[in-house]
Coordinates of C-alpha atoms and ligand atoms in Angstrom, one line a residue:
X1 CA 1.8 -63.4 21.4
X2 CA 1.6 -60.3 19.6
X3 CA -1.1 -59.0 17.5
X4 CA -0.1 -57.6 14.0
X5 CA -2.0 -54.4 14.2
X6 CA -0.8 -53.1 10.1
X7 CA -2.6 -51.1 8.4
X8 CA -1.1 -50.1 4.8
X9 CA -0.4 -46.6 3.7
X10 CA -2.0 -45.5 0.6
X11 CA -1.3 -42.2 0.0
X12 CA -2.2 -41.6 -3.4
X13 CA -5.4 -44.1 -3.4
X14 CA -3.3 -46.7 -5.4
X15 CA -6.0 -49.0 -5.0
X16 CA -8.2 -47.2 -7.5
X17 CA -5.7 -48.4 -10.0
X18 CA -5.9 -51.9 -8.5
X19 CA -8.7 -54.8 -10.3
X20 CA -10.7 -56.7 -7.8
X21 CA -8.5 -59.3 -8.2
X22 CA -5.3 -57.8 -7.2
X23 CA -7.0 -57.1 -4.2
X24 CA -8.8 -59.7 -3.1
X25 CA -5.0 -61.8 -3.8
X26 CA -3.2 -58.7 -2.4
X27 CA -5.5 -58.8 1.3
X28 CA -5.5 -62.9 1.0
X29 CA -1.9 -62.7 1.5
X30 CA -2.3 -60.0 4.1
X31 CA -4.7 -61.7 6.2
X32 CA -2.4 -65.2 6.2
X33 CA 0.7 -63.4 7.1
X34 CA -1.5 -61.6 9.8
X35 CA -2.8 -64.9 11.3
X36 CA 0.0 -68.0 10.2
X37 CA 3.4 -65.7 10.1
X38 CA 3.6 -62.5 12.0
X39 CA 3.5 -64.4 15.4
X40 CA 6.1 -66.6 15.0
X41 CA 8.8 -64.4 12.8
X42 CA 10.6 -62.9 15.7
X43 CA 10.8 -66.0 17.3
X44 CA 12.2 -67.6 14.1
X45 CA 14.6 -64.7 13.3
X46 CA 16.1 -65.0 16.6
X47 CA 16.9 -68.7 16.3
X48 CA 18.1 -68.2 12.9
X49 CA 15.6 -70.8 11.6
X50 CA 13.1 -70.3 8.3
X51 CA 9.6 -71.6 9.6
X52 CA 9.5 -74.7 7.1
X53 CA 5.7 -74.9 8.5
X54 CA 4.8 -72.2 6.2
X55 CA 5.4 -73.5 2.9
X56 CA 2.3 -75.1 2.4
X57 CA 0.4 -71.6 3.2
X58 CA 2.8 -69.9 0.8
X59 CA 2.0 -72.0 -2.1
X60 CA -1.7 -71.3 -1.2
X61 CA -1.3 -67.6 -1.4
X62 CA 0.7 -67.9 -4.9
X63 CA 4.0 -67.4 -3.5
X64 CA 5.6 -70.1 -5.3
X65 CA 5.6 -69.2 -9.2
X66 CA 2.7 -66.8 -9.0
X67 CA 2.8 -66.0 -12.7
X68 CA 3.5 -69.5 -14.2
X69 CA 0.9 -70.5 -16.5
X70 CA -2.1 -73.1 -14.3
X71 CA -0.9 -75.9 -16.8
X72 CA 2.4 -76.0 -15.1
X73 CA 1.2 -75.6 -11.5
X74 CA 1.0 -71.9 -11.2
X75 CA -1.5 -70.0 -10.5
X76 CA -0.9 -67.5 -14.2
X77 CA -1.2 -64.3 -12.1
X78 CA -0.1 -61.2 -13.7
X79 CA 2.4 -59.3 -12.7
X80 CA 0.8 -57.0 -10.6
X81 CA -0.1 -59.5 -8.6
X82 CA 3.2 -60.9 -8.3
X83 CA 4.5 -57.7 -7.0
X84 CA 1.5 -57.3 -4.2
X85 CA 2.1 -60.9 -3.0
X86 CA 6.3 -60.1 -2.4
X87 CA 4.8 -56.4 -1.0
X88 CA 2.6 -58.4 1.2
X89 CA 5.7 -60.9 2.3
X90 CA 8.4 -58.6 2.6
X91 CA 6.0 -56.4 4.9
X92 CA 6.0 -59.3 7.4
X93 CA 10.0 -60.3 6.7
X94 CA 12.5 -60.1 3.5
X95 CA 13.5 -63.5 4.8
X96 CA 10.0 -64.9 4.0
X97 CA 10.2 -63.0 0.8
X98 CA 13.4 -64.1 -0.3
X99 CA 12.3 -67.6 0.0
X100 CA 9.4 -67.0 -2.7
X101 CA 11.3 -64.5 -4.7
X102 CA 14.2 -67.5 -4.7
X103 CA 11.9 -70.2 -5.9
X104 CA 10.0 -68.3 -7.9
X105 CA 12.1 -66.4 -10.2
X106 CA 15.2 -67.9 -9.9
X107 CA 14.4 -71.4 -9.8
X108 CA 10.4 -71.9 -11.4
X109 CA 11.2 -69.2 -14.2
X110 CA 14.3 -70.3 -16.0
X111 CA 12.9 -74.0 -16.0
X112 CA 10.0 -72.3 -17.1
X113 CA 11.9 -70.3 -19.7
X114 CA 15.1 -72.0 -20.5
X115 CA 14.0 -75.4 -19.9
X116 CA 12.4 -77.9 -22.3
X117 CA 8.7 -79.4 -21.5
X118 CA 9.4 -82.8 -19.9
X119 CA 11.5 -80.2 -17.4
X120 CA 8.7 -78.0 -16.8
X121 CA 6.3 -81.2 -16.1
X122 CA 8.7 -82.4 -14.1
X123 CA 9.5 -79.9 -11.9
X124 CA 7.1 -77.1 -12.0
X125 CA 3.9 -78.4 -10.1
X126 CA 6.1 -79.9 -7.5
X127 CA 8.0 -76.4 -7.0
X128 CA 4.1 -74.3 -7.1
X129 CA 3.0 -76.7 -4.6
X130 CA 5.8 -76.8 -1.9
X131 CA 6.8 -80.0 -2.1
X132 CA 9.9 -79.1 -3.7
X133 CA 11.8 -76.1 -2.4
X134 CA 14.3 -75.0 -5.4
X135 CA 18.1 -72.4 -4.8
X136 CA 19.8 -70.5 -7.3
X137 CA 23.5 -71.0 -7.7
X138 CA 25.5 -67.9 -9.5
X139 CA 27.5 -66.2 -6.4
X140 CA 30.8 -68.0 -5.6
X141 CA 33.4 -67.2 -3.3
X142 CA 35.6 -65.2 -5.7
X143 CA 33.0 -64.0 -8.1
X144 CA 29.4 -61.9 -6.6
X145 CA 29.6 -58.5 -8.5
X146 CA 31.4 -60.1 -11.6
X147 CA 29.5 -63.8 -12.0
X148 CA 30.8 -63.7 -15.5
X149 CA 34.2 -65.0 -14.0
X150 CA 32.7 -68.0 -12.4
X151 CA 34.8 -70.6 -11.9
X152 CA 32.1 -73.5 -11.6
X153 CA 32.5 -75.7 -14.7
X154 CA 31.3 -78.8 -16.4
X155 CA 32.7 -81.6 -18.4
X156 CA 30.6 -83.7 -21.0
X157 CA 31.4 -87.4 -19.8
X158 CA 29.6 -89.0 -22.9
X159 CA 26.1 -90.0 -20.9
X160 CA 26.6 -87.1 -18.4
X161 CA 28.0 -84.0 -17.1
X162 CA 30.6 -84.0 -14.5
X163 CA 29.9 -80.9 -12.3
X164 CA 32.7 -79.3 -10.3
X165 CA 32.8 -76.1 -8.1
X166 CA 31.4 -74.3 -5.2
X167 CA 28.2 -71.5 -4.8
X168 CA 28.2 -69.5 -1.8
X169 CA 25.7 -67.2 -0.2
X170 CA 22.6 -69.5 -1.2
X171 CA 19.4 -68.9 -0.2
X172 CA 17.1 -72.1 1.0
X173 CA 20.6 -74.0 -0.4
X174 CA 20.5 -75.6 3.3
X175 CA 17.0 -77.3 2.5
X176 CA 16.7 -77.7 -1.2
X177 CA 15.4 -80.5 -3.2
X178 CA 16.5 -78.8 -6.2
X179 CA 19.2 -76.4 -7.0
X180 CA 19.7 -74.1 -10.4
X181 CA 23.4 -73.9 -11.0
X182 CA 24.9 -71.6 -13.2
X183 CA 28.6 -72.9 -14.4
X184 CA 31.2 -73.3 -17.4
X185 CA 31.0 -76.1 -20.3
X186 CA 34.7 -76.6 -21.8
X187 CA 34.2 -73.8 -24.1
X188 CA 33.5 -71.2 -21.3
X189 CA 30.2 -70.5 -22.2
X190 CA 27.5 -70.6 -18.9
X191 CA 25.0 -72.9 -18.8
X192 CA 21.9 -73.7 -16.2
X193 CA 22.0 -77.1 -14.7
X194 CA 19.2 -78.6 -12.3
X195 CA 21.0 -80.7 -9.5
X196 CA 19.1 -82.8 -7.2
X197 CA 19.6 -83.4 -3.4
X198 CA 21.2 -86.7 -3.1
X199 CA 23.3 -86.6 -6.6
X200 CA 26.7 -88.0 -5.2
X201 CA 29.3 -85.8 -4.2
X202 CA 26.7 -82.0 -3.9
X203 CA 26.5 -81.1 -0.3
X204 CA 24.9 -77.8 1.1
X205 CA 26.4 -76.9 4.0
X206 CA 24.9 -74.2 6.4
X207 CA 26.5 -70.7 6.0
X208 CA 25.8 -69.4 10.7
X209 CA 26.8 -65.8 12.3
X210 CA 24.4 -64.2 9.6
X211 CA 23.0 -60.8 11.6
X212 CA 21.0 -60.1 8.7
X213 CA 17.9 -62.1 7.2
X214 CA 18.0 -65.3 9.9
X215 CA 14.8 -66.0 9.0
X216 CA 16.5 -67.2 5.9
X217 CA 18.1 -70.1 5.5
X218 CA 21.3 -68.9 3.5
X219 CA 24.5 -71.7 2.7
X220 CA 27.1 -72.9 0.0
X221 CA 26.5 -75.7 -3.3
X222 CA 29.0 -77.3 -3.0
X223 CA 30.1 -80.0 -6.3
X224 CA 32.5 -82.6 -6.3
X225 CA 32.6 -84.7 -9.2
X226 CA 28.6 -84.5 -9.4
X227 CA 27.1 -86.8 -12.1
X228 CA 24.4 -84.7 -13.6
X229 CA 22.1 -86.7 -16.2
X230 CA 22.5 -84.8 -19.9
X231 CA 18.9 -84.6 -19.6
X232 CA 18.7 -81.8 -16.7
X233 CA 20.7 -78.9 -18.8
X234 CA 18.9 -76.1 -19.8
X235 CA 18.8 -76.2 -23.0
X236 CA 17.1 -73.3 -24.4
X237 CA 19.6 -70.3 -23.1
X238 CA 22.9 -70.2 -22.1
X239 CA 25.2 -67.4 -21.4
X240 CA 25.5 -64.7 -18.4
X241 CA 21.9 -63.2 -20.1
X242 CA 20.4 -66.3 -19.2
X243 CA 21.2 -66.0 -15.3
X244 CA 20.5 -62.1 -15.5
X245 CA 17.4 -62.6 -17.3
X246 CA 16.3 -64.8 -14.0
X247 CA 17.5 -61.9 -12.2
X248 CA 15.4 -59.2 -13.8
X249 CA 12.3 -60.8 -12.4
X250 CA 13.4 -61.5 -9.1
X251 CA 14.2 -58.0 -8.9
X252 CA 11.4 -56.5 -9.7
X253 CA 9.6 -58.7 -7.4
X254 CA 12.4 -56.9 -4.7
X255 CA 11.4 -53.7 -5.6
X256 CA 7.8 -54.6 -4.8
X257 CA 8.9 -56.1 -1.2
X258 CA 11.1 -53.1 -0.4
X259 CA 8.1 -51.4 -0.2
X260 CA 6.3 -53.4 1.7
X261 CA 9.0 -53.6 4.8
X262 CA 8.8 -49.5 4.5
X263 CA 5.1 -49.8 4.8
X264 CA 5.6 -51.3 7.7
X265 CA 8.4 -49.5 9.4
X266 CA 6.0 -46.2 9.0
X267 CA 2.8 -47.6 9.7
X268 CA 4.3 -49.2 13.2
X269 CA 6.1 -45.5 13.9
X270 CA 3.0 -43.5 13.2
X271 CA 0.8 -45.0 15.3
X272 CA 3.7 -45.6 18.0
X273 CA 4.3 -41.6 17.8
X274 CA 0.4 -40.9 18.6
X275 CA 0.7 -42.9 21.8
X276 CA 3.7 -42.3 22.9
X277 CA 3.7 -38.9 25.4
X278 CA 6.7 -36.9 26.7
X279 CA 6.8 -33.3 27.5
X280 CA 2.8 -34.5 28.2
X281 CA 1.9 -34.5 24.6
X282 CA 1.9 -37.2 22.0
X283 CA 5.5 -37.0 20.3
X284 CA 3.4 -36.8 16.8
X285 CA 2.9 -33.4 18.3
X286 CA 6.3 -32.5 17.7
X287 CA 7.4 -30.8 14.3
X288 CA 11.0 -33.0 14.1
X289 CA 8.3 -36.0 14.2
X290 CA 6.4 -34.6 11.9
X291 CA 9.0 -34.0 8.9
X292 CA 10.1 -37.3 9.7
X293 CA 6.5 -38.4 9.1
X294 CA 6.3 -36.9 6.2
X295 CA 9.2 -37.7 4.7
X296 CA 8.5 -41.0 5.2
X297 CA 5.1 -40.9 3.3
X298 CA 6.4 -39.2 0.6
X299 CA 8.9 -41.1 -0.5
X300 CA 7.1 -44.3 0.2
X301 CA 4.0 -43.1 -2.0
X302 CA 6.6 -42.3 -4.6
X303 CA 8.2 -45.7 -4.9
X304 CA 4.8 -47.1 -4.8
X305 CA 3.7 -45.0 -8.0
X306 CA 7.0 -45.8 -9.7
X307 CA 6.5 -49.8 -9.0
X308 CA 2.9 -49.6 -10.1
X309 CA 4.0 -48.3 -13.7
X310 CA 7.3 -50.7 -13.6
X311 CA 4.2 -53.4 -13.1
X312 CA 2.3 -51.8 -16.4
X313 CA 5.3 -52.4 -18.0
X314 CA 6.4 -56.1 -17.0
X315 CA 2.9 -57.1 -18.1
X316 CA 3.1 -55.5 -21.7
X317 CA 6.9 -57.0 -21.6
X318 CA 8.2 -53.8 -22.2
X319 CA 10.1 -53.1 -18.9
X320 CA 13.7 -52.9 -19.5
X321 CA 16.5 -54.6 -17.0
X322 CA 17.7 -51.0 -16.4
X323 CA 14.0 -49.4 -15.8
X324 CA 13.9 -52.9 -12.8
X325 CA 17.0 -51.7 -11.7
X326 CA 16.6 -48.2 -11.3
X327 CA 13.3 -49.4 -8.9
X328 CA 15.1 -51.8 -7.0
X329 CA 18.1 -49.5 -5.9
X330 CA 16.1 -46.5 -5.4
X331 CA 12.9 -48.8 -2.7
X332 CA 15.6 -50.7 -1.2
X333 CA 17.4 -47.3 -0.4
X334 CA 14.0 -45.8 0.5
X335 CA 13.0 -48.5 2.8
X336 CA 16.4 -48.9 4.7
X337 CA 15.9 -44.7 5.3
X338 CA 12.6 -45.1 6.5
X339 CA 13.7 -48.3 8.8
X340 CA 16.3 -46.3 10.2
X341 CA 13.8 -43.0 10.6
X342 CA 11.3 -45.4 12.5
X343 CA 13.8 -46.9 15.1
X344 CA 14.5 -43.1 16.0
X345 CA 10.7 -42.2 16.3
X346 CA 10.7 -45.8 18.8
X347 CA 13.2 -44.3 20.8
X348 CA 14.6 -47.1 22.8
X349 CA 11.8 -49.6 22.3
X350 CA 13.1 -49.2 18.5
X351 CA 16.0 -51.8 19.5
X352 CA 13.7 -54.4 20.9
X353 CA 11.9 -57.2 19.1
X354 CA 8.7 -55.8 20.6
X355 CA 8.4 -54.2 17.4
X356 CA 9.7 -55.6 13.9
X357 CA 11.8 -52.4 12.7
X358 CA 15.0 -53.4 13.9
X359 CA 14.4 -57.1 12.2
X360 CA 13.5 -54.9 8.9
X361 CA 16.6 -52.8 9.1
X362 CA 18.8 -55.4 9.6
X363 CA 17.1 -57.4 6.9
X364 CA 17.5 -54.8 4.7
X365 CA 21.3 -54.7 4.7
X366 CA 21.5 -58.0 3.4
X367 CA 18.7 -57.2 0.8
X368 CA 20.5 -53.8 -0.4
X369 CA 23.5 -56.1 -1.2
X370 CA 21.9 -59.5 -3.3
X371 CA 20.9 -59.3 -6.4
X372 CA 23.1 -56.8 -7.1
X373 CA 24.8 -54.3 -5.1
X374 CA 23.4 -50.5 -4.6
X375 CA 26.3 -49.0 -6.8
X376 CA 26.0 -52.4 -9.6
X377 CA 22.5 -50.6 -9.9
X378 CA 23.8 -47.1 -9.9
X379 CA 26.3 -48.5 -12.9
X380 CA 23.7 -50.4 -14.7
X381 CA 21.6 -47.1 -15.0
X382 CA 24.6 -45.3 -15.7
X383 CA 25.8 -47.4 -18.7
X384 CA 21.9 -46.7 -20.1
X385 CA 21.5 -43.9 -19.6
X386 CA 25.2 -42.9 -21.3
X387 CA 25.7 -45.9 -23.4
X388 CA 29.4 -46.4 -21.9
X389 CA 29.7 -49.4 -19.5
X390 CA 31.8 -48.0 -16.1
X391 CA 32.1 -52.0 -14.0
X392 CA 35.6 -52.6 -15.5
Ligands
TGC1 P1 27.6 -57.8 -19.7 O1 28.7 -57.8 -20.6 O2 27.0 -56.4 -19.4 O3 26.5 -58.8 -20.2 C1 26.8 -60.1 -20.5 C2 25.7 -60.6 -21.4 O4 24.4 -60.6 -20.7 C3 23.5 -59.8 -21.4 N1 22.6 -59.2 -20.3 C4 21.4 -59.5 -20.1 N2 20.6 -60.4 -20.7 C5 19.4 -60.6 -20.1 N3 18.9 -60.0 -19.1 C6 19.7 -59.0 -18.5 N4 19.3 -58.4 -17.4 C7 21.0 -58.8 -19.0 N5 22.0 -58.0 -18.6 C8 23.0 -58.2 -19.5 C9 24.3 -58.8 -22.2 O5 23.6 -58.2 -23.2 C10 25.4 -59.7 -22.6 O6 25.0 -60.5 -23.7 P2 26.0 -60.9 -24.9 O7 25.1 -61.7 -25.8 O8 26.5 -59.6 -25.5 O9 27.1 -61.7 -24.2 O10 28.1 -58.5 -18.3 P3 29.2 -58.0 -17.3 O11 30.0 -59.2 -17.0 O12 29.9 -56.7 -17.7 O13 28.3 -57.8 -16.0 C11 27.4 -56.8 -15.9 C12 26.8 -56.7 -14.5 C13 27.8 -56.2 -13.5 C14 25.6 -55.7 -14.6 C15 26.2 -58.0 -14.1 O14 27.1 -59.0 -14.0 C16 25.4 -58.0 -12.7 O15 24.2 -57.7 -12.7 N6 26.1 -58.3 -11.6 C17 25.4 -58.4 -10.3 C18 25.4 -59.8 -9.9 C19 24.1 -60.2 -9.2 O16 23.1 -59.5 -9.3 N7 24.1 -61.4 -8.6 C20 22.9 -61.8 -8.0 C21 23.0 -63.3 -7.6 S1 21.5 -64.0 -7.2 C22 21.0 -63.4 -5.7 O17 21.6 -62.5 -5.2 C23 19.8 -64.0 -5.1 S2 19.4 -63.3 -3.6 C24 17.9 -64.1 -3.6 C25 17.1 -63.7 -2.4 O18 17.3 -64.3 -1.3 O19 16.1 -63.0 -2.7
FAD2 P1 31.4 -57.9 -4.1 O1 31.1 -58.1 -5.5 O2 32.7 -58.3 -3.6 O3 31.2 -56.3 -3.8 C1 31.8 -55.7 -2.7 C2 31.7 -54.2 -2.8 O4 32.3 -53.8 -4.0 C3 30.2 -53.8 -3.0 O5 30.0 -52.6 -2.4 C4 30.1 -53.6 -4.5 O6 29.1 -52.6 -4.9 C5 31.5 -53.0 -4.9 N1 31.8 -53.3 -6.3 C6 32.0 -54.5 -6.9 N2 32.3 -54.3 -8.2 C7 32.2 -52.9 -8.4 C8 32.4 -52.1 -9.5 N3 32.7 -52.6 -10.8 N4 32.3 -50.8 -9.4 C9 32.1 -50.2 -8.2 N5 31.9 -51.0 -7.1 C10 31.9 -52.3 -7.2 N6 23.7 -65.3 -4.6 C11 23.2 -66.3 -5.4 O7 23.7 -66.6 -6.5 N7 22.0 -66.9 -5.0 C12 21.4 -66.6 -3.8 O8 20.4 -67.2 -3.5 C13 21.9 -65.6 -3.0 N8 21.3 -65.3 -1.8 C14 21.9 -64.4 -1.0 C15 21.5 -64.2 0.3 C16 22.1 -63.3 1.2 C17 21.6 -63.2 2.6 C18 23.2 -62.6 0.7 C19 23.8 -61.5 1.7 C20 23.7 -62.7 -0.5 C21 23.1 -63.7 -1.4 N9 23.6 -63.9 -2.7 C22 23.1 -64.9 -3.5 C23 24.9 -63.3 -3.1 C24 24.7 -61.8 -3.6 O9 24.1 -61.8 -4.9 C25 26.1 -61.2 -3.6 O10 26.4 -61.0 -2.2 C26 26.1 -59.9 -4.4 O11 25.9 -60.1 -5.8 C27 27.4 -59.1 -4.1 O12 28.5 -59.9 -4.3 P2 29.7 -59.9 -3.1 O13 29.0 -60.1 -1.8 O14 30.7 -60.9 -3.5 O15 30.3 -58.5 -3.1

């Protein structure tokens, strides 16, 4: 078994700007993924499995919900410490992070937000605790970019909904109690709806061959003539804002965990480069490795400064959807450069599971691609920044 040796770069002393608090919840986090989840993840990723034996330690940490208010469950962090806990997570795997990130902001927030107070009783405690594990249903087959033309609908029966249509790419859809689904009344206008595992005719069927995030449990929603009870619609927003308002959240919590997987990739190339001799000298020696180094450092101190204001922000609720996006794009980008700088400095032991870059660089392709695309990003910004909207 292999011991996690990381030791996080801080560049720019970020903890000064850091309270007690986000610490102590930032190196609780640390210290569990150190001791319950980094020896286990590679064998996990390589059966394509998510280690169901770590939700209970998740909710411990705050994963689950981590700024839902105590009443409901949650542990009311802010959302500082929100971001640390997905830095922390992602630094292990963005498999592990995508499960909280999932249940967290797609799932506990718009029940939290859209849904009315027996909802939040009913389901919130249960999702901050683990015993219910929640998916998010926008993508479909025909529709990821564009969810607005989702085909997914429902009809009012009188003393329920009938459901029809089909979700694909779905995180934790394979294990879910609950699922958030996003889909059409007979006006067209997009609604959420909770469905519940065992609500005849929804099936989640397992989506294998992923090379990317298999320590993810990823798979379809799947509704055939589903009878959802009137009483589990969202009623308080409906429309495309209300899923992308669900999605501002869980990408800012991305940008947080981007970070943290390029944290990683440089801390476990540094120290690899100070042991590793050729030519009889440490390869650190080298100048190439050097500017590698460096550029490694630099951009990952700037991401961190630019996430630590987007943070300031979210908590005074002034942090626009563009300002998340801009942060996303740019640490996903960042981290999947200093992924693929690492695996160089690795040399051939770069390729191997001995060391988790590879894991993180393939994770990474599937984590510059959800929640919207790289260039959906560059387009949102673009359309602020301009006023003119360039998707269609
Ligand atoms: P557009 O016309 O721009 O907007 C439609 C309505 O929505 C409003 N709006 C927002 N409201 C709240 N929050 C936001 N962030 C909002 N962005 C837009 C907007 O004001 C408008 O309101 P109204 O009242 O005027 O109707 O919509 P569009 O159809 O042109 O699409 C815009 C676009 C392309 C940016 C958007 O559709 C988009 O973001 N596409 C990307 C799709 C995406 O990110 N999917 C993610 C699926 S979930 C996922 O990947 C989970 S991975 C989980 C994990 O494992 O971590
Ligand atoms: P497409 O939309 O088909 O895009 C293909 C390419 O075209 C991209 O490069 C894109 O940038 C480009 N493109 C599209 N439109 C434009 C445009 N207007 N201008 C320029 N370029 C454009 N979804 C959920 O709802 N819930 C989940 O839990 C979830 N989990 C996921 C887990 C994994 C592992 C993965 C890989 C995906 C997950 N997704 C989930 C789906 C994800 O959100 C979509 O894959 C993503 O939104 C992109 O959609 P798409 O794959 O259909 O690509």
């Amino acid at each position: 078994m292999k011991t996690d040796q990381f030791q996080a770069p801080d560049y720019y002393n970020l903890d000064d700007l850091l309270t007690d608090e986000h610490k102590l919840i930032r190196d609780s986090a640390r210290e569990w993924i150190k001791k319950e989840v980094s020896p286990i993840i590679e064998d996990y990723y390589e059966r394509a499995e998510f280690p169901k034996q770590v939700i209970p330690g998740l909710a411990a940490i705050g994963g689950f919900g981590p700024y839902i208010p105590e009443q409901y469950g949650g542990p009311g962090l802010d959302q500082i410490s929100y971001g640390l806990i997905m830095q922390e997570l992602e630094r292990c795997d963005s498999g592990l992070r995508s499960t909280s990130s999932v249940q967290s902001s797609l799932v506990m927030y718009p029940i939290y937000a859209y849904g009315n107070e027996a909802q939040r009783m009913k389901y919130l405690p249960k999702l901050a605790s683990g015993e219910f594990i929640g998916s998010f249903g926008l993508t479909e087959p025909d529709h990821g970019s564009n969810p607005s033309g989702m085909l997914s609908n429902f009809k009012d029966m009188g003393d329920h909904y009938l459901l029809n249509g089909a979700k694909m790419w779905i995180s934790n859809a394979p294990f879910c109690d609950i699922a958030v689904v996003w889909a059409k009344n007979e006006e067209g206008r997009i609604h959420g709806l909770i469905v519940e595992r065992g609500m005849d005719g929804f099936t989640t069927p397992e989506t294998h061959g992923k090379l990317s995030l298999r320590a993810s449990a990823t798979g379809e929603l799947i509704f055939d003539n589903v009878k959802v009870p009137k009483e589990n619609l969202l009623p308080n927003k409906s429309g495309l804002g209300a899923p992308l308002g669900c999605l501002d959240s869980a990408r800012y919590g991305i940008a947080w965990g981007a970070i943290g997987a390029a944290m990683d990739c440089y801390d476990s190339a540094l120290r690899y480069s100070k042991e590793r001799i050729q030519f009889g000298k440490p390869i650190a020696s080298f100048q190439l490795m050097q500017k590698k180094l460096a550029e490694m450092i630099t951009e990952i101190t700037k991401a961190q400064l630019l996430t630590f204001r987007l943070g300031q922000m979210k908590n005074a609720g002034t942090a626009t959807t563009a300002q998340i996006s801009m942060a996303k794009r740019n640490n996903v980008a960042m981290a999947l450069d200093v992924a693929r700088e690492a695996r160089q400095i690795h040399g051939a032991m770069g390729i191997t599971n001995e060391y988790s870059i590879m894991r993180h660089m393939a994770n990474l392709e599937s984590v510059v691609t959800y929640e919207g695309t790289h260039d959906i990003h560059l387009l949102i910004t673009g359309m602020d920044i301009t006023g003119i909207p360039a998707f269609k």
